[in-house]
Amino acid sequence: MPVKKTSKITAGNKALRTIAVECAFETTKLNNRITAHRKRIMKRQGKMKARVASAHLILTIAYNILKTGEAYQELGPEYVQQKRHDKELKMKRFTGTKKGNMCP
């Protein structure tokens, strides 16, 4: 029987974590990539884990902005769905060409 791992975050800066989770919570009113990310995770893992995951996404975005110096460009709420759709089309094209070559 597998043992359930704790979902409590113990390491890290408490103030930064609190601010990041509050920012993630405030994005619920918006229609953007972070909200879509939170909703996707909330379906599978619940509200609190979704908030922490969205906070992690916000911190990752902030880190990349500071690292590269580039402005943030919102990808939109359909970003992941579009990416998945493009991947499926690519796989269909790939398997279609393979099948075309295999059959005489």
N, CA, C and O atoms as a DFTB+ gen file, in Angstrom:
416 C
 N C O
     1  1       0.850      -1.170       0.000
     2  2       0.000       0.000       0.000
     3  2       0.902       1.241       0.000
     4  3       1.749       1.388       0.881
     5  1       0.724       2.137      -0.986
     6  2       1.570       3.331      -1.042
     7  2       1.246       4.309       0.089
     8  3       0.097       4.457       0.504
     9  1       2.282       4.956       0.562
    10  2       2.129       5.929       1.636
    11  2       1.923       7.307       1.015
    12  3       2.664       7.706       0.116
    13  1       0.909       8.036       1.500
    14  2       0.631       9.368       0.965
    15  2       1.693      10.336       1.454
    16  3       1.967      10.433       2.650
    17  1       2.285      11.050       0.508
    18  2       3.265      12.070       0.866
    19  2       2.535      13.313       1.341
    20  3       1.433      13.617       0.885
    21  1       3.159      14.021       2.255
    22  2       2.559      15.244       2.745
    23  2       2.593      16.322       1.670
    24  3       3.518      16.369       0.858
    25  1       1.600      17.170       1.668
    26  2       1.547      18.237       0.675
    27  2       1.875      19.584       1.296
    28  3       1.694      20.624       0.663
    29  1       2.356      19.570       2.530
    30  2       2.696      20.809       3.224
    31  2       4.078      21.274       2.762
    32  3       5.024      20.489       2.694
    33  1       4.169      22.563       2.447
    34  2       5.438      23.144       2.029
    35  2       6.161      23.631       3.269
    36  3       5.627      24.440       4.028
    37  1       7.378      23.141       3.478
    38  2       8.116      23.523       4.677
    39  2       9.324      24.393       4.354
    40  3       9.710      25.232       5.168
    41  1       9.919      24.211       3.198
    42  2      11.124      24.963       2.853
    43  2      10.754      26.225       2.080
    44  3       9.684      26.307       1.476
    45  1      11.652      27.203       2.108
    46  2      11.445      28.407       1.320
    47  2      11.070      29.613       2.159
    48  3      10.799      29.505       3.355
    49  1      11.062      30.742       1.516
    50  2      10.750      32.011       2.151
    51  2       9.234      32.101       2.352
    52  3       8.477      32.083       1.382
    53  1       8.795      32.198       3.601
    54  2       7.361      32.201       3.910
    55  2       6.658      33.436       3.356
    56  3       5.530      33.350       2.870
    57  1       7.328      34.583       3.431
    58  2       6.713      35.816       2.941
    59  2       6.539      35.765       1.425
    60  3       5.497      36.155       0.898
    61  1       7.562      35.285       0.735
    62  2       7.478      35.174      -0.727
    63  2       6.398      34.181      -1.132
    64  3       5.656      34.416      -2.085
    65  1       6.312      33.070      -0.404
    66  2       5.289      32.066      -0.697
    67  2       3.893      32.645      -0.497
    68  3       3.001      32.418      -1.314
    69  1       3.705      33.385       0.579
    70  2       2.403      33.988       0.865
    71  2       2.007      34.968      -0.223
    72  3       0.870      34.955      -0.695
    73  1       2.941      35.819      -0.619
    74  2       2.653      36.805      -1.663
    75  2       2.365      36.120      -2.995
    76  3       1.451      36.522      -3.715
    77  1       3.142      35.083      -3.327
    78  2       2.941      34.381      -4.593
    79  2       1.577      33.689      -4.625
    80  3       0.902      33.709      -5.654
    81  1       1.168      33.080      -3.517
    82  2      -0.135      32.409      -3.469
    83  2      -1.257      33.435      -3.550
    84  3      -2.274      33.182      -4.196
    85  1      -1.092      34.597      -2.902
    86  2      -2.096      35.655      -2.996
    87  2      -2.215      36.160      -4.435
    88  3      -3.318      36.402      -4.926
    89  1      -1.085      36.314      -5.098
    90  2      -1.113      36.740      -6.513
    91  2      -1.812      35.698      -7.379
    92  3      -2.592      36.042      -8.267
    93  1      -1.530      34.434      -7.118
    94  2      -2.178      33.360      -7.870
    95  2      -3.679      33.362      -7.617
    96  3      -4.470      33.124      -8.530
    97  1      -4.068      33.631      -6.374
    98  2      -5.490      33.672      -6.032
    99  2      -6.183      34.834      -6.736
   100  3      -7.330      34.700      -7.163
   101  1      -5.508      35.963      -6.862
   102  2      -6.098      37.137      -7.514
   103  2      -6.243      36.961      -9.023
   104  3      -7.040      37.661      -9.647
   105  1      -5.495      36.048      -9.615
   106  2      -5.622      35.832     -11.059
   107  2      -6.884      35.066     -11.415
   108  3      -7.192      34.910     -12.597
   109  1      -7.626      34.582     -10.418
   110  2      -8.840      33.815     -10.710
   111  2      -9.883      34.660     -11.434
   112  3     -10.737      34.128     -12.142
   113  1      -9.812      35.967     -11.255
   114  2     -10.787      36.855     -11.899
   115  2     -10.416      37.183     -13.341
   116  3     -11.212      37.768     -14.076
   117  1      -9.201      36.801     -13.743
   118  2      -8.709      37.134     -15.076
   119  2      -8.856      35.936     -16.005
   120  3      -9.104      34.816     -15.558
   121  1      -8.704      36.180     -17.281
   122  2      -8.740      35.115     -18.275
   123  2      -7.361      35.058     -18.932
   124  3      -7.121      35.679     -19.968
   125  1      -6.468      34.300     -18.307
   126  2      -5.109      34.229     -18.819
   127  2      -4.537      32.831     -18.623
   128  3      -5.236      31.916     -18.189
   129  1      -3.264      32.680     -18.948
   130  2      -2.600      31.386     -18.879
   131  2      -2.531      30.856     -17.450
   132  3      -2.689      29.655     -17.229
   133  1      -2.302      31.726     -16.492
   134  2      -2.164      31.300     -15.101
   135  2      -3.496      30.762     -14.573
   136  3      -3.518      29.759     -13.860
   137  1      -4.588      31.411     -14.913
   138  2      -5.911      30.943     -14.497
   139  2      -6.233      29.593     -15.130
   140  3      -6.755      28.696     -14.467
   141  1      -5.919      29.455     -16.410
   142  2      -6.161      28.185     -17.091
   143  2      -5.326      27.071     -16.455
   144  3      -5.797      25.943     -16.306
   145  1      -4.090      27.393     -16.085
   146  2      -3.206      26.430     -15.421
   147  2      -3.814      25.993     -14.087
   148  3      -3.839      24.804     -13.772
   149  1      -4.304      26.959     -13.307
   150  2      -4.897      26.661     -12.008
   151  2      -6.135      25.781     -12.167
   152  3      -6.323      24.833     -11.405
   153  1      -6.973      26.085     -13.145
   154  2      -8.195      25.301     -13.353
   155  2      -7.877      23.870     -13.768
   156  3      -8.540      22.933     -13.323
   157  1      -6.864      23.693     -14.620
   158  2      -6.469      22.356     -15.049
   159  2      -6.002      21.521     -13.868
   160  3      -6.360      20.349     -13.750
   161  1      -5.206      22.121     -12.996
   162  2      -4.675      21.378     -11.857
   163  2      -5.754      21.160     -10.804
   164  3      -5.774      20.122     -10.142
   165  1      -6.641      22.122     -10.646
   166  2      -7.698      22.010      -9.643
   167  2      -8.617      20.822      -9.943
   168  3      -9.130      20.197      -9.015
   169  1      -8.828      20.506     -11.206
   170  2      -9.670      19.359     -11.563
   171  2      -9.086      18.066     -10.997
   172  3      -9.822      17.193     -10.536
   173  1      -7.768      17.951     -11.036
   174  2      -7.120      16.710     -10.641
   175  2      -6.710      16.667      -9.174
   176  3      -6.793      15.615      -8.539
   177  1      -6.259      17.822      -8.618
   178  2      -5.597      17.754      -7.321
   179  2      -6.193      18.646      -6.240
   180  3      -5.737      18.591      -5.098
   181  1      -7.173      19.446      -6.548
   182  2      -7.805      20.255      -5.523
   183  2      -7.366      21.715      -5.535
   184  3      -6.425      22.097      -6.230
   185  1      -8.082      22.524      -4.739
   186  2      -7.887      23.970      -4.746
   187  2      -6.517      24.403      -4.243
   188  3      -5.842      25.210      -4.881
   189  1      -6.107      23.865      -3.098
   190  2      -4.880      24.348      -2.471
   191  2      -3.646      24.008      -3.294
   192  3      -2.757      24.844      -3.455
   193  1      -3.588      22.794      -3.813
   194  2      -2.438      22.429      -4.649
   195  2      -2.431      23.253      -5.929
   196  3      -1.369      23.604      -6.444
   197  1      -3.612      23.557      -6.438
   198  2      -3.695      24.381      -7.647
   199  2      -3.188      25.795      -7.371
   200  3      -2.512      26.388      -8.211
   201  1      -3.511      26.333      -6.199
   202  2      -3.018      27.673      -5.848
   203  2      -1.502      27.686      -5.742
   204  3      -0.851      28.603      -6.242
   205  1      -0.939      26.676      -5.097
   206  2       0.512      26.612      -4.941
   207  2       1.183      26.392      -6.299
   208  3       2.239      26.965      -6.567
   209  1       0.583      25.576      -7.144
   210  2       1.146      25.349      -8.482
   211  2       1.089      26.625      -9.314
   212  3       2.024      26.915     -10.061
   213  1       0.008      27.389      -9.196
   214  2      -0.094      28.661      -9.916
   215  2       0.922      29.661      -9.376
   216  3       1.507      30.434     -10.135
   217  1       1.127      29.643      -8.064
   218  2       2.148      30.515      -7.473
   219  2       3.526      30.140      -8.002
   220  3       4.349      31.013      -8.275
   221  1       3.774      28.849      -8.144
   222  2       5.049      28.387      -8.701
   223  2       5.213      28.865     -10.145
   224  3       6.305      29.262     -10.550
   225  1       4.134      28.826     -10.912
   226  2       4.181      29.313     -12.288
   227  2       4.485      30.807     -12.327
   228  3       5.266      31.260     -13.164
   229  1       3.875      31.570     -11.430
   230  2       4.131      33.011     -11.372
   231  2       5.591      33.282     -11.029
   232  3       6.221      34.152     -11.629
   233  1       6.127      32.538     -10.064
   234  2       7.531      32.728      -9.684
   235  2       8.474      32.317     -10.808
   236  3       9.520      32.938     -10.996
   237  1       8.115      31.280     -11.552
   238  2       8.928      30.858     -12.692
   239  2       8.933      31.933     -13.768
   240  3       9.978      32.227     -14.350
   241  1       7.779      32.516     -14.034
   242  2       7.677      33.600     -15.017
   243  2       8.508      34.798     -14.563
   244  3       9.241      35.387     -15.358
   245  1       8.392      35.158     -13.276
   246  2       9.151      36.297     -12.746
   247  2      10.653      36.040     -12.837
   248  3      11.413      36.942     -13.188
   249  1      11.082      34.830     -12.529
   250  2      12.502      34.484     -12.615
   251  2      13.012      34.629     -14.047
   252  3      14.085      35.184     -14.280
   253  1      12.234      34.127     -14.997
   254  2      12.664      34.215     -16.396
   255  2      12.686      35.652     -16.897
   256  3      13.526      36.005     -17.725
   257  1      11.775      36.483     -16.407
   258  2      11.787      37.902     -16.775
   259  2      13.059      38.557     -16.257
   260  3      13.715      39.308     -16.979
   261  1      13.407      38.272     -14.998
   262  2      14.610      38.847     -14.410
   263  2      15.879      38.301     -15.054
   264  3      16.861      39.026     -15.211
   265  1      15.859      37.033     -15.424
   266  2      17.033      36.392     -16.012
   267  2      17.314      36.905     -17.421
   268  3      18.456      37.222     -17.754
   269  1      16.267      36.986     -18.250
   270  2      16.459      37.369     -19.650
   271  2      16.329      38.865     -19.880
   272  3      16.909      39.394     -20.828
   273  1      15.589      39.546     -19.041
   274  2      15.381      40.979     -19.225
   275  2      14.320      41.308     -20.263
   276  3      14.127      42.476     -20.600
   277  1      13.634      40.299     -20.770
   278  2      12.585      40.509     -21.765
   279  2      11.243      40.753     -21.077
   280  3      11.011      40.293     -19.959
   281  1      10.379      41.474     -21.756
   282  2       9.043      41.725     -21.224
   283  2       8.202      40.450     -21.321
   284  3       8.408      39.618     -22.204
   285  1       7.250      40.318     -20.393
   286  2       6.379      39.147     -20.387
   287  2       5.311      39.291     -21.455
   288  3       4.665      40.334     -21.553
   289  1       5.125      38.264     -22.248
   290  2       4.067      38.246     -23.249
   291  2       3.057      37.179     -22.848
   292  3       3.389      35.999     -22.744
   293  1       1.833      37.608     -22.626
   294  2       0.775      36.676     -22.239
   295  2       0.486      35.728     -23.394
   296  3       0.251      36.165     -24.521
   297  1       0.505      34.430     -23.111
   298  2       0.284      33.426     -24.143
   299  2      -1.195      33.114     -24.334
   300  3      -1.573      32.521     -25.345
   301  1      -2.023      33.494     -23.398
   302  2      -3.453      33.273     -23.527
   303  2      -3.904      31.998     -22.835
   304  3      -3.095      31.103     -22.589
   305  1      -5.187      31.910     -22.520
   306  2      -5.690      30.740     -21.802
   307  2      -5.717      29.475     -22.650
   308  3      -5.726      28.374     -22.100
   309  1      -5.730      29.602     -23.950
   310  2      -5.790      28.425     -24.825
   311  2      -4.401      27.940     -25.222
   312  3      -4.280      27.100     -26.114
   313  1      -3.355      28.446     -24.585
   314  2      -1.984      28.118     -24.969
   315  2      -1.712      26.616     -24.901
   316  3      -1.196      26.035     -25.857
   317  1      -2.052      25.992     -23.785
   318  2      -1.759      24.572     -23.610
   319  2      -2.613      23.730     -24.550
   320  3      -2.130      22.755     -25.126
   321  1      -3.889      24.107     -24.705
   322  2      -4.759      23.357     -25.606
   323  2      -4.261      23.450     -27.043
   324  3      -4.276      22.456     -27.769
   325  1      -3.822      24.632     -27.459
   326  2      -3.302      24.806     -28.817
   327  2      -2.020      24.010     -29.008
   328  3      -1.809      23.398     -30.055
   329  1      -1.170      24.022     -27.997
   330  2       0.082      23.277     -28.062
   331  2      -0.202      21.777     -28.170
   332  3       0.446      21.074     -28.946
   333  1      -1.174      21.289     -27.387
   334  2      -1.545      19.871     -27.425
   335  2      -2.142      19.509     -28.790
   336  3      -1.856      18.446     -29.341
   337  1      -2.981      20.417     -29.330
   338  2      -3.589      20.183     -30.639
   339  2      -2.518      20.117     -31.726
   340  3      -2.562      19.247     -32.596
   341  1      -1.562      21.033     -31.671
   342  2      -0.472      21.021     -32.654
   343  2       0.340      19.732     -32.561
   344  3       0.763      19.184     -33.579
   345  1       0.555      19.253     -31.341
   346  2       1.310      18.014     -31.139
   347  2       0.540      16.824     -31.727
   348  3       1.130      15.943     -32.352
   349  1      -0.778      16.809     -31.520
   350  2      -1.592      15.722     -32.076
   351  2      -1.557      15.739     -33.600
   352  3      -1.442      14.687     -34.229
   353  1      -1.654      16.922     -34.196
   354  2      -1.581      17.015     -35.654
   355  2      -0.233      16.540     -36.167
   356  3      -0.155      15.838     -37.175
   357  1       0.807      16.917     -35.481
   358  2       2.157      16.500     -35.870
   359  2       2.285      14.976     -35.808
   360  3       2.868      14.360     -36.700
   361  1       1.732      14.367     -34.740
   362  2       1.784      12.911     -34.616
   363  2       0.947      12.228     -35.701
   364  3       1.342      11.185     -36.222
   365  1      -0.203      12.810     -36.041
   366  2      -1.027      12.230     -37.099
   367  2      -0.298      12.278     -38.436
   368  3      -0.324      11.321     -39.209
   369  1       0.355      13.418     -38.695
   370  2       1.129      13.527     -39.940
   371  2       2.269      12.524     -39.949
   372  3       2.541      11.904     -40.977
   373  1       2.937      12.358     -38.816
   374  2       4.064      11.436     -38.723
   375  2       3.613      10.001     -38.931
   376  3       4.226       9.266     -39.704
   377  1       2.537       9.590     -38.242
   378  2       2.058       8.225     -38.388
   379  2       1.457       7.999     -39.772
   380  3       1.519       6.891     -40.304
   381  1       0.878       9.042     -40.353
   382  2       0.338       8.917     -41.706
   383  2       1.429       8.688     -42.729
   384  3       1.257       7.888     -43.649
   385  1       2.552       9.379     -42.583
   386  2       3.653       9.176     -43.528
   387  2       4.293       7.827     -43.327
   388  3       4.734       7.206     -44.293
   389  1       4.358       7.354     -42.089
   390  2       4.932       6.034     -41.822
   391  2       4.040       4.951     -42.423
   392  3       4.532       4.004     -43.037
   393  1       2.731       5.094     -42.245
   394  2       1.813       4.090     -42.789
   395  2       1.857       4.110     -44.310
   396  3       1.779       3.064     -44.954
   397  1       1.983       5.295     -44.875
   398  2       2.049       5.404     -46.328
   399  2       3.278       4.727     -46.906
   400  3       3.222       4.164     -48.000
   401  1       4.375       4.776     -46.190
   402  2       5.600       4.137     -46.663
   403  2       5.586       2.634     -46.454
   404  3       6.214       1.901     -47.219
   405  1       4.887       2.162     -45.442
   406  2       4.893       0.736     -45.123
   407  2       3.965      -0.058     -46.030
   408  3       4.272      -1.197     -46.381
   409  1       2.841       0.522     -46.413
   410  2       1.880      -0.198     -47.250
   411  2       2.227       0.004     -48.722
   412  3       2.446       1.135     -49.155
   413  1       2.278      -1.086     -49.495
   414  2       2.600      -0.933     -50.931
   415  2       1.451      -0.411     -51.753
   416  3       1.587      -0.238     -52.965
